[in-house]
Coordinates of C-alpha atoms and ligand atoms in Angstrom, one line a residue:
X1 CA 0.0 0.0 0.0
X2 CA 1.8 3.5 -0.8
X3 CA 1.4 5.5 1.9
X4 CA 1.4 9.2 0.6
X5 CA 1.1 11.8 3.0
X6 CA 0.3 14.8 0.6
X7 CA 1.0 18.8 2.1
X8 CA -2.0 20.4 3.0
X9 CA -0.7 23.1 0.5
X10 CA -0.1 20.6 -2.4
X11 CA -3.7 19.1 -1.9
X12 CA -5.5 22.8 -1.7
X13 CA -3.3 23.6 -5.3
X14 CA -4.2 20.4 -7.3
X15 CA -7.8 20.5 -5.9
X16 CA -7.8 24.3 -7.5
X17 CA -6.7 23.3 -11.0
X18 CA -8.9 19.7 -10.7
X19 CA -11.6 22.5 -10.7
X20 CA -10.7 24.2 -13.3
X21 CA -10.1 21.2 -15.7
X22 CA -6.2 20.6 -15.2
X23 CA -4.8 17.4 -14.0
X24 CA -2.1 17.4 -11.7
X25 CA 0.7 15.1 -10.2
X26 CA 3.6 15.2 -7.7
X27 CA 6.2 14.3 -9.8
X28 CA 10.1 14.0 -9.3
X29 CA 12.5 14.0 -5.9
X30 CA 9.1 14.5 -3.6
X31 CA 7.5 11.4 -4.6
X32 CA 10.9 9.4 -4.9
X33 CA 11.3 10.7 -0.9
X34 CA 8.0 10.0 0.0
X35 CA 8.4 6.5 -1.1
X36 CA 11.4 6.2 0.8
X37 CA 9.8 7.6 3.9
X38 CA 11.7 10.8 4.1
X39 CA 10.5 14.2 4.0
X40 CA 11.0 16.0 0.7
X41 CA 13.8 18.5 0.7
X42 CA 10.4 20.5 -2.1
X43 CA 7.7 19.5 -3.8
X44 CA 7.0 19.7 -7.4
X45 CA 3.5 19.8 -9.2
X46 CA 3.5 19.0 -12.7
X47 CA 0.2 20.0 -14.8
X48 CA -1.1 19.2 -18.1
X49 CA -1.9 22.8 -19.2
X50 CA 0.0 25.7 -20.5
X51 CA 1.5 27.9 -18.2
X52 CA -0.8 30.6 -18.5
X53 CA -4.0 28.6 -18.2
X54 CA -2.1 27.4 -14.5
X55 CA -1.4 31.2 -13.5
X56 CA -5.7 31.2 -14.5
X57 CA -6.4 28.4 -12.8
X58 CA -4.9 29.2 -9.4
X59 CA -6.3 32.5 -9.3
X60 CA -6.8 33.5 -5.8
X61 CA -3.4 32.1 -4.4
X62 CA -0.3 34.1 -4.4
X63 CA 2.0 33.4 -7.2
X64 CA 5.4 34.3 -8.1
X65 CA 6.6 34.1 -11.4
X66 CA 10.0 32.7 -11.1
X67 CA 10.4 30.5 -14.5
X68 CA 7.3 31.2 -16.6
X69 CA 9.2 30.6 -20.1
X70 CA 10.0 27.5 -18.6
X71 CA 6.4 26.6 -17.3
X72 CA 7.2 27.3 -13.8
X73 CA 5.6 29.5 -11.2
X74 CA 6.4 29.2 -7.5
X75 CA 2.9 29.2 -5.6
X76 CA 2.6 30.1 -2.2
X77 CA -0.1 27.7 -0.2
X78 CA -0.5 27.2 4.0
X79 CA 3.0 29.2 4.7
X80 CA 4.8 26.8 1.8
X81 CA 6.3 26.8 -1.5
X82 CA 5.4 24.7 -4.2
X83 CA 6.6 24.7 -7.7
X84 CA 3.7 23.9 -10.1
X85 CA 5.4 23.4 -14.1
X86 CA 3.7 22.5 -17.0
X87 CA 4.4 19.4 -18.5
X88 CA 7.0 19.3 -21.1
X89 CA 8.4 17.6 -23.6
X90 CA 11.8 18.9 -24.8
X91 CA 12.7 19.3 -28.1
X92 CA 16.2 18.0 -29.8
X93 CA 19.2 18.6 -27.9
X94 CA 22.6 19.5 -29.8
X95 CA 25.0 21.0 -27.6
X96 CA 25.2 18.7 -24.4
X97 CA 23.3 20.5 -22.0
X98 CA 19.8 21.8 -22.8
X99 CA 17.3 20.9 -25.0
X100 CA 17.0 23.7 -28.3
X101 CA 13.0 24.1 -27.3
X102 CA 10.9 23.2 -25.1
X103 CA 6.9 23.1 -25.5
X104 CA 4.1 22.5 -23.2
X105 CA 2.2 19.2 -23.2
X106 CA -0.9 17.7 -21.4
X107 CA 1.0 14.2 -21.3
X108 CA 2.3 13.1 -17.7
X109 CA 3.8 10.2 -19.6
X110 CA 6.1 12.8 -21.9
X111 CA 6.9 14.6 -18.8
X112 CA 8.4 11.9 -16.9
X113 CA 9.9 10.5 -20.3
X114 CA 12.6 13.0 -20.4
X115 CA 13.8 13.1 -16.2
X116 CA 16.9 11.5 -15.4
X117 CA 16.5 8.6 -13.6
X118 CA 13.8 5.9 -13.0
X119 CA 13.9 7.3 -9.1
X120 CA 13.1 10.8 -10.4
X121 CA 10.7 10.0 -12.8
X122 CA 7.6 8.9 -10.9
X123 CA 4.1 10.9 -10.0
X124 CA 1.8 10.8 -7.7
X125 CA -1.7 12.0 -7.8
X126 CA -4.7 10.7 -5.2
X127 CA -7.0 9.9 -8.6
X128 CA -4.6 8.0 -10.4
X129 CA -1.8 7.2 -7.5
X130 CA 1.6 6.3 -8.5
X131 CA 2.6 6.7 -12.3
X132 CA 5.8 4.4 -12.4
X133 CA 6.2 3.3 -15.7
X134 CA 10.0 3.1 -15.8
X135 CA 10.3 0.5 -12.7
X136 CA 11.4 3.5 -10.3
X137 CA 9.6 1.6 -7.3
X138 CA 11.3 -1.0 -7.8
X139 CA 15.0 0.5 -8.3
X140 CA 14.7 2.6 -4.7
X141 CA 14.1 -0.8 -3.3
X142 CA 17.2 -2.0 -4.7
X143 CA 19.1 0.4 -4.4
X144 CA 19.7 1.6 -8.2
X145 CA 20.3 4.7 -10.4
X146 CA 19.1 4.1 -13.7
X147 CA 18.4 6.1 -16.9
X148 CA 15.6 6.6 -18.2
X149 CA 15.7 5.8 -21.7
X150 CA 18.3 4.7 -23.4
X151 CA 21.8 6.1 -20.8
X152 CA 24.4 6.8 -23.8
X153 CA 21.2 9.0 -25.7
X154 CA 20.2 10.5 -22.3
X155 CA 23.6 11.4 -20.9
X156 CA 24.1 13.0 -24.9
X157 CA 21.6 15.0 -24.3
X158 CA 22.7 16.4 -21.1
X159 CA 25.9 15.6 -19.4
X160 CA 25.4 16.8 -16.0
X161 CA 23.4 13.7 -15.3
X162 CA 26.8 11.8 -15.3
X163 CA 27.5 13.9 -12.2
X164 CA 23.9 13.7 -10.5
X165 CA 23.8 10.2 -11.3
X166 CA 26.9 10.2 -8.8
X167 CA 25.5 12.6 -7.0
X168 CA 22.4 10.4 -5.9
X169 CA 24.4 7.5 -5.5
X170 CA 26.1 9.0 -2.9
X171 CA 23.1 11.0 -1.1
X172 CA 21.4 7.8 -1.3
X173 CA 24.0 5.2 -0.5
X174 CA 23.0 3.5 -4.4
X175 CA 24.8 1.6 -7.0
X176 CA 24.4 2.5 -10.0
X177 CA 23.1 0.5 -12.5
X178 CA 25.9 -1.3 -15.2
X179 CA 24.5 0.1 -18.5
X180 CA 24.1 3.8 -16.6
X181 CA 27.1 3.4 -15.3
X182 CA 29.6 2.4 -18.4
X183 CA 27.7 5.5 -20.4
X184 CA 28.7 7.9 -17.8
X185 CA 32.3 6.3 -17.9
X186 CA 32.5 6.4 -21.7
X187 CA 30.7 9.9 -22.1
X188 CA 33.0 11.5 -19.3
X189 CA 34.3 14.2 -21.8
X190 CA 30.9 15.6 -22.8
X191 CA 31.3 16.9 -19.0
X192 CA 33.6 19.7 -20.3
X193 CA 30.4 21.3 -21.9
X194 CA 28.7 21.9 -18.6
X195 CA 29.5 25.0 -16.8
X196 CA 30.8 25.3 -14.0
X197 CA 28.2 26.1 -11.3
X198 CA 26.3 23.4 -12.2
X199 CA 29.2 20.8 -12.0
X200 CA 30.4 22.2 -8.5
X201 CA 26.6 22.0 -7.5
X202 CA 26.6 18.3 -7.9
X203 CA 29.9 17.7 -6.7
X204 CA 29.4 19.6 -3.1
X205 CA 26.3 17.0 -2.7
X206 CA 28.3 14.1 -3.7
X207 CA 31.0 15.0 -1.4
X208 CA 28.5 15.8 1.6
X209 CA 26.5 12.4 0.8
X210 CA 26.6 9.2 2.8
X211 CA 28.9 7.0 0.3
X212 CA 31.0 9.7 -0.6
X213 CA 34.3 7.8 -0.6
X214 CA 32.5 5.1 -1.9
X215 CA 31.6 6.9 -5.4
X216 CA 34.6 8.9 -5.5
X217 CA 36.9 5.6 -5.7
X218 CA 34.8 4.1 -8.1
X219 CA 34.3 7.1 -10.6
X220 CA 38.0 8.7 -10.0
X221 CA 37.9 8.7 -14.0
X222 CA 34.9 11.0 -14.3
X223 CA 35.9 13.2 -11.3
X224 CA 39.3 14.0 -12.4
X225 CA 37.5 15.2 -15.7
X226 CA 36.4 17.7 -13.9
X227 CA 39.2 18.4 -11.7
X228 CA 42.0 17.5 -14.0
X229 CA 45.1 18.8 -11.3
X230 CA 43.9 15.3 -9.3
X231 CA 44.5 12.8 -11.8
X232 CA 48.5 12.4 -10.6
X233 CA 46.9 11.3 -7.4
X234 CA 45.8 8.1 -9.0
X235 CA 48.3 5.1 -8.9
X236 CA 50.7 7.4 -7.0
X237 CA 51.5 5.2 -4.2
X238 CA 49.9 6.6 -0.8
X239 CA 53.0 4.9 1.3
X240 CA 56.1 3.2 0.0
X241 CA 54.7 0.2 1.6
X242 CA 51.4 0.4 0.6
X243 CA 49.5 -0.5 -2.3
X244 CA 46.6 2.1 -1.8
X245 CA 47.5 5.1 -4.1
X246 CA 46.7 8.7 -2.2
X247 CA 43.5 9.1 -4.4
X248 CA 42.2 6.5 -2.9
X249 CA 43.7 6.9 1.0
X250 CA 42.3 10.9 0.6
X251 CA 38.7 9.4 -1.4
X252 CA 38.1 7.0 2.3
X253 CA 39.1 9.8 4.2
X254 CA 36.0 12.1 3.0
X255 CA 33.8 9.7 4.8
X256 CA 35.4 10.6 8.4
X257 CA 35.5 13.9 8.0
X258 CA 32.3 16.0 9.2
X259 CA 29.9 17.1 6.5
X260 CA 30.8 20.4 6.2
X261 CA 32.3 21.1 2.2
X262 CA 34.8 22.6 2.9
X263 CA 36.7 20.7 5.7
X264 CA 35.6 17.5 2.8
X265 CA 37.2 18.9 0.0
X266 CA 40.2 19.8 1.9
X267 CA 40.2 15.9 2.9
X268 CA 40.0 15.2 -0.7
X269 CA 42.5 17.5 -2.2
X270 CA 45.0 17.8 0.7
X271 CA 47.8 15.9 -0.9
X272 CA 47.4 16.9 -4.7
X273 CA 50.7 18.8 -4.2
X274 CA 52.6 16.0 -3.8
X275 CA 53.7 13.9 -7.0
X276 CA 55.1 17.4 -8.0
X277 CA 57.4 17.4 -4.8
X278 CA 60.4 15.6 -4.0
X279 CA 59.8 12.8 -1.4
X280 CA 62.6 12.6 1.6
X281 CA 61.7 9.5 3.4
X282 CA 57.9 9.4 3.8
X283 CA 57.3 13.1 3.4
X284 CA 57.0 15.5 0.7
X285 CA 58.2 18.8 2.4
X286 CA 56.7 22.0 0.5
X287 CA 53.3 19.4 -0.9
X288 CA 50.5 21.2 1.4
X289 CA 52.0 24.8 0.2
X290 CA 52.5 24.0 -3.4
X291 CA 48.9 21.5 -2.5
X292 CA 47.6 25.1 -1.9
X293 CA 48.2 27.0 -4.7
X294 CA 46.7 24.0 -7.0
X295 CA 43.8 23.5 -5.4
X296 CA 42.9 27.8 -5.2
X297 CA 43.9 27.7 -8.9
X298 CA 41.8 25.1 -9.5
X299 CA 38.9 25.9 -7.6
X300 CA 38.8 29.2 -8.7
X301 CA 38.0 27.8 -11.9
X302 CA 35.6 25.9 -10.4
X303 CA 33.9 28.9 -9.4
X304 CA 33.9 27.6 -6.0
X305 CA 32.7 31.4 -3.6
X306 CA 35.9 33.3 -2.4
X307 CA 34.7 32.7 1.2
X308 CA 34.9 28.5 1.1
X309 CA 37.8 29.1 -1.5
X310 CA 40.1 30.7 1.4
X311 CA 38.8 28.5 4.1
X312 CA 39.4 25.3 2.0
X313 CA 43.3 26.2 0.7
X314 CA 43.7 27.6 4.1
X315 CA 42.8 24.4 5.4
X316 CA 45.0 22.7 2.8
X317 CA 47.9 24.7 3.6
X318 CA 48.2 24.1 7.1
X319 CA 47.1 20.3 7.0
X320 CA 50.7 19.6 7.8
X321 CA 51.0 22.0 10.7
X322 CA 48.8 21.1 13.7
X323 CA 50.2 23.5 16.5
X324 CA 51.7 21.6 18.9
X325 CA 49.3 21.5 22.3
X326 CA 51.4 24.6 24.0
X327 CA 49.3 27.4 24.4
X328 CA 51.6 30.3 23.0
X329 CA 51.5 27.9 20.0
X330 CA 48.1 27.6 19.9
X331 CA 47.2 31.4 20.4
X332 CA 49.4 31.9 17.3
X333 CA 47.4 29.7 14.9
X334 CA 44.2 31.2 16.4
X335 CA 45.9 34.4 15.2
X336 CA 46.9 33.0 12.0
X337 CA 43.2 31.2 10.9
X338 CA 40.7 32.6 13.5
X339 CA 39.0 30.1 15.3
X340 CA 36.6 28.3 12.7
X341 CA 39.5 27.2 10.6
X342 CA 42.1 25.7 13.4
X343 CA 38.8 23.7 14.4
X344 CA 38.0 22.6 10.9
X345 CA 41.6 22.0 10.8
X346 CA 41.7 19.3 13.8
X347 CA 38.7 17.3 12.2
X348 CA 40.7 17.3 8.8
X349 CA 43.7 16.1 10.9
X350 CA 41.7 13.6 12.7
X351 CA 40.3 12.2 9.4
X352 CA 43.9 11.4 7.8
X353 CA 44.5 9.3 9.9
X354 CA 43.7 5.8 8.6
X355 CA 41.9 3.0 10.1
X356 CA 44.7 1.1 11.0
X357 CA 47.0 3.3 13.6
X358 CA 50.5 2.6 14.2
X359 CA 52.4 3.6 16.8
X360 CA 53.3 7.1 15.8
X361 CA 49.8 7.4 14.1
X362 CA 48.5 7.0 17.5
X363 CA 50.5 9.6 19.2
X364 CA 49.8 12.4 16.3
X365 CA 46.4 11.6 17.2
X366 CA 46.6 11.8 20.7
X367 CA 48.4 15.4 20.1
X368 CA 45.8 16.7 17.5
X369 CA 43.0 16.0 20.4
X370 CA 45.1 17.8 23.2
X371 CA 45.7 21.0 21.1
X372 CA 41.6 20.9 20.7
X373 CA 41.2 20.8 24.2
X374 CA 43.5 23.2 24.8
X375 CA 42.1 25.2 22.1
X376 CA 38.4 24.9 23.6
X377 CA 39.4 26.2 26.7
X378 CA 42.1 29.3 25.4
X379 CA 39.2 30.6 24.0
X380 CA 36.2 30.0 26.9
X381 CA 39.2 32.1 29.1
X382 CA 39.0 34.5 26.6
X383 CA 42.6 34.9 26.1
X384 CA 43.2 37.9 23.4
X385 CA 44.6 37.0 20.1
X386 CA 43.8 39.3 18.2
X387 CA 44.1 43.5 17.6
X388 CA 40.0 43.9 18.3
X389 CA 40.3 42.4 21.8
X390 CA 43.8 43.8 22.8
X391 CA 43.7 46.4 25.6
X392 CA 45.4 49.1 23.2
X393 CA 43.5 50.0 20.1
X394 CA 45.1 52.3 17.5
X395 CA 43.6 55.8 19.3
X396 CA 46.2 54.8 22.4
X397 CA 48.7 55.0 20.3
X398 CA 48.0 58.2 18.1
X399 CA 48.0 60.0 21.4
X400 CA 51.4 58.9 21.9
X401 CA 52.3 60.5 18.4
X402 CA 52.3 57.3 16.6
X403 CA 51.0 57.1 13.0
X404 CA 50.5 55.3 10.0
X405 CA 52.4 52.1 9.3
X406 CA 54.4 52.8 12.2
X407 CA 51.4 52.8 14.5
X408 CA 50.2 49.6 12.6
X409 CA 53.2 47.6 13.2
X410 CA 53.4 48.8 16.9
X411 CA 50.2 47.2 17.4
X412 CA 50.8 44.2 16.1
X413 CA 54.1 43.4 18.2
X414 CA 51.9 44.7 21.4
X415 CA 49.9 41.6 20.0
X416 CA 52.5 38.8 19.7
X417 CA 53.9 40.1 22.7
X418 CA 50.1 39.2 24.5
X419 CA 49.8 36.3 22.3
X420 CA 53.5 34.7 23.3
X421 CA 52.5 36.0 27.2
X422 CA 55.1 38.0 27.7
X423 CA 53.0 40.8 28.7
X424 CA 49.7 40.9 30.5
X425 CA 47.1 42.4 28.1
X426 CA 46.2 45.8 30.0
X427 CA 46.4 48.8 28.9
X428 CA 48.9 50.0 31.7
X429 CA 51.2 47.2 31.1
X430 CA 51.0 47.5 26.9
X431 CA 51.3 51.0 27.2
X432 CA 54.1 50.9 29.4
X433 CA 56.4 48.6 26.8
X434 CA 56.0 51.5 24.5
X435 CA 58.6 53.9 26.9
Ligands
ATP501 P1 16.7 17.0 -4.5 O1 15.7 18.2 -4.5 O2 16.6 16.2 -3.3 O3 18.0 17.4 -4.9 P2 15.3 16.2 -6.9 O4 15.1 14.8 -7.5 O5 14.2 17.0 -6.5 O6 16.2 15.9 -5.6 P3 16.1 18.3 -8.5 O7 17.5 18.7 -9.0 O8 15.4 19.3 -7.6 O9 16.3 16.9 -7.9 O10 15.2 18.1 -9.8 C1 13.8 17.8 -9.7 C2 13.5 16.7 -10.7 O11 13.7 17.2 -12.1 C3 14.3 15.4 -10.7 O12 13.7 14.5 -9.7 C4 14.2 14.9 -12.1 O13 13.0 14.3 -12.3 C5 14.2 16.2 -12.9 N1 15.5 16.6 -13.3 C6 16.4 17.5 -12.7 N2 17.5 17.7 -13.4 C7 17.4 17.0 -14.5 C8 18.2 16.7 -15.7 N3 19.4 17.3 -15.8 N4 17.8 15.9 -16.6 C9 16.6 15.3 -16.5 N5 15.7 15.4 -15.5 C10 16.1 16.3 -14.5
MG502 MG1 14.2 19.0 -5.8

């Protein structure tokens, strides 16, 4: 028995255009959810009219026109969003991303003809209940991402559903199915057609999903099309005495790491710096710097936001350089990366390390959770570290003639001086080290 528990909001819309003639369904991610007993992250209404008989038809509720030449409006019902579209059919595609038209269509059975995947491309409406006329029912029980259609034609048409075909298998924990999968393989190049934004879209899910390590292993081919500085990691060895190359070893690591992106993608890039260093025993001193400046390169490219940019090369960087648990030390990195970033960095540390620890493993480990101790209770002490808690701001000094750069600088050795506790941080015992 499918057990559909429709929005109050979704029922009041489709009741609304049921009275003016239109049929509607739930279609795509909300129904797939529902069936899996999880709440839908949105819900999507797909109608067999023409945009502008919808807008008629739900006169009376408040509508914002976000994608009309699409077919979409956004319709506010009971405080919540739904987007009703018209069903579609697309037209030809030729350039690898989106179809050349589009036109409307009163067919559910076109509409669900051209979404992704069998587990995308179900509806739900309480007159006819579930449409499922790829098997999708039966691939969520399974387990399985599958095409729609014909995988080489579909992923032809558009080849970002190579990377939300990984993207869902790692949100979901799937496989994916053999056919889907050696089309995606084969058609990896196509990728280079699809901007950007919406590659780094799918790729920030798939590194914050459940299998993460899991898919990136698996599909190293098709990532490193899209972040080509990584493909050096693969099949270079991880350890002299190990067969796991650092793909691989950094790919398992995303898993321990929290699910933030940032602190993930550091996980996974940390070590792309090092095939291009020289290795002296079982370190590559200068990787995490030269690391660094690959990975901002790259991800600038990526069009990855400046803020997660810095965070994530800052984090790559320093993943080397875990202050030792000595609080001078520590004050100095909370200088250096502000708080948020030397705790992202001990979780990156923390998820280096492998399964297996050996003995000096074990004591890095043990160090990396005594600097975050330490760490947690520097800053419930509220120990200054930096110029906007210091007991001297820059007025203290311009009374004392200073100016400029000069007064600057000052202020910065008052702070390492408080930082490195040489000096108590009043303002009588700063201002005294300036006679
Ligand atoms: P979630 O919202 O949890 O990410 P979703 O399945 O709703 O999952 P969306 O990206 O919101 O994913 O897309 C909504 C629906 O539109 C999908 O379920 C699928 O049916 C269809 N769809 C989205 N992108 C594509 C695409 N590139 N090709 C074909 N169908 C697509
Ligand atoms: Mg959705």
């Amino acid at each position: 028995m499918l057990n559909i528990r429709m929005p109050e909001g979704a029922r009041m819309i489709m009741d609304k255009l049921s009275s003016a003639g239109i049929r509607s369904w739930l279609v795509g991610g909300c129904v797939r959810d529902m069936l899996r007993h999880r709440i839908p992250n949105d819900w999507d209404i797909a109608a067999g009219a023409d945009p502008q008989e919808i807008v008629g038809a739900l006169d009376g509720f408040c509508i914002i026109q976000t994608g009309i030449r699409h077919g979409t409006v956004t319709v506010v019902a009971q405080d919540d969003c739904f987007e009703v579209t018209a069903c579609r059919c697309d037209g030809e595609y030729k350039d690898m991303r989106r179809p050349e038209s589009v036109s409307f269509t009163r067919s559910i059975e076109s509409d669900l003809s051209r979404r992704d995947f069998t587990i995308n491309a179900m509806a739900y409406s309480q007159k006819d209940g579930l449409l499922d006329l790829y098997g999708g029912r039966a691939d969520l029980r399974r387990g399985l991402i599958r095409c729609v259609g014909e995988p080489t034609r579909r992923f032809s048409e558009d080849a970002l559903r190579i990377m939300r075909a990984l993207r869902f298998a790692s949100e979901l924990g799937f496989s994916i199915d053999p056919d889907t999968a050696a089309a995606a393989q084969a058609l990896k190049e196509n990728l280079d057609a699809v901007s950007q934004e919406r590659k780094l879209s799918e790729l920030r899910r798939l590194l914050l999903g459940q299998d993460a390590g899991k898919v990136l292993i698996c599909y190293r081919e098709i990532l490193v099309q899209i972040m080509p500085e990584c493909r050096a990691l693969i099949g270079f060895p991880h350890r002299a005495a190990s067969t796991e190359d650092i793909w691989t070893h950094c790919a398992n690591s995303v898993d321990l790491a929290p699910k933030k992106f940032n602190v993930r993608l550091a996980a996974l890039l940390r070590d792309i710096g090092k095939p291009y260093c020289r290795k002296v025993g079982e370190s590559y001193p200068g990787h995490a710097e030269i690391g660094a400046r690959m990975a901002e390169h790259m991800l600038r490219r990526m069009k990855l936001d400046h803020a997660a940019l810095q965070e994530t090369v800052a984090l790559i960087a320093n993943h080397s350089a875990v202050p030792e648990p000595e609080e001078r030390q520590i004050r100095r990195a909370l200088h250096r990366l502000g708080a948020g970033t030397l705790f992202d960095l001990y979780h990156l540390r923390r998820c280096d390390r492998g399964s297996h620890l050996d003995l000096e493993e074990k004591q890095e480990l043990e160090k990396v959770n005594k600097a975050h101790e330490l760490t947690r209770r520097i800053l419930e002490r509220g120990d200054c570290y930096m110029l906007s808690t210091l007991a001297v701001n820059g007025d203290d000094l311009k009374q004392l003639g200073y100016a400029g750069p000069e007064l600057g600088a000052k202020l910065e050795e008052l702070l390492m001086l408080v930082i490195d506790g040489e000096c108590p941080n009043t303002k009588q015992a700063l201002l005294q080290r300036l006679v």
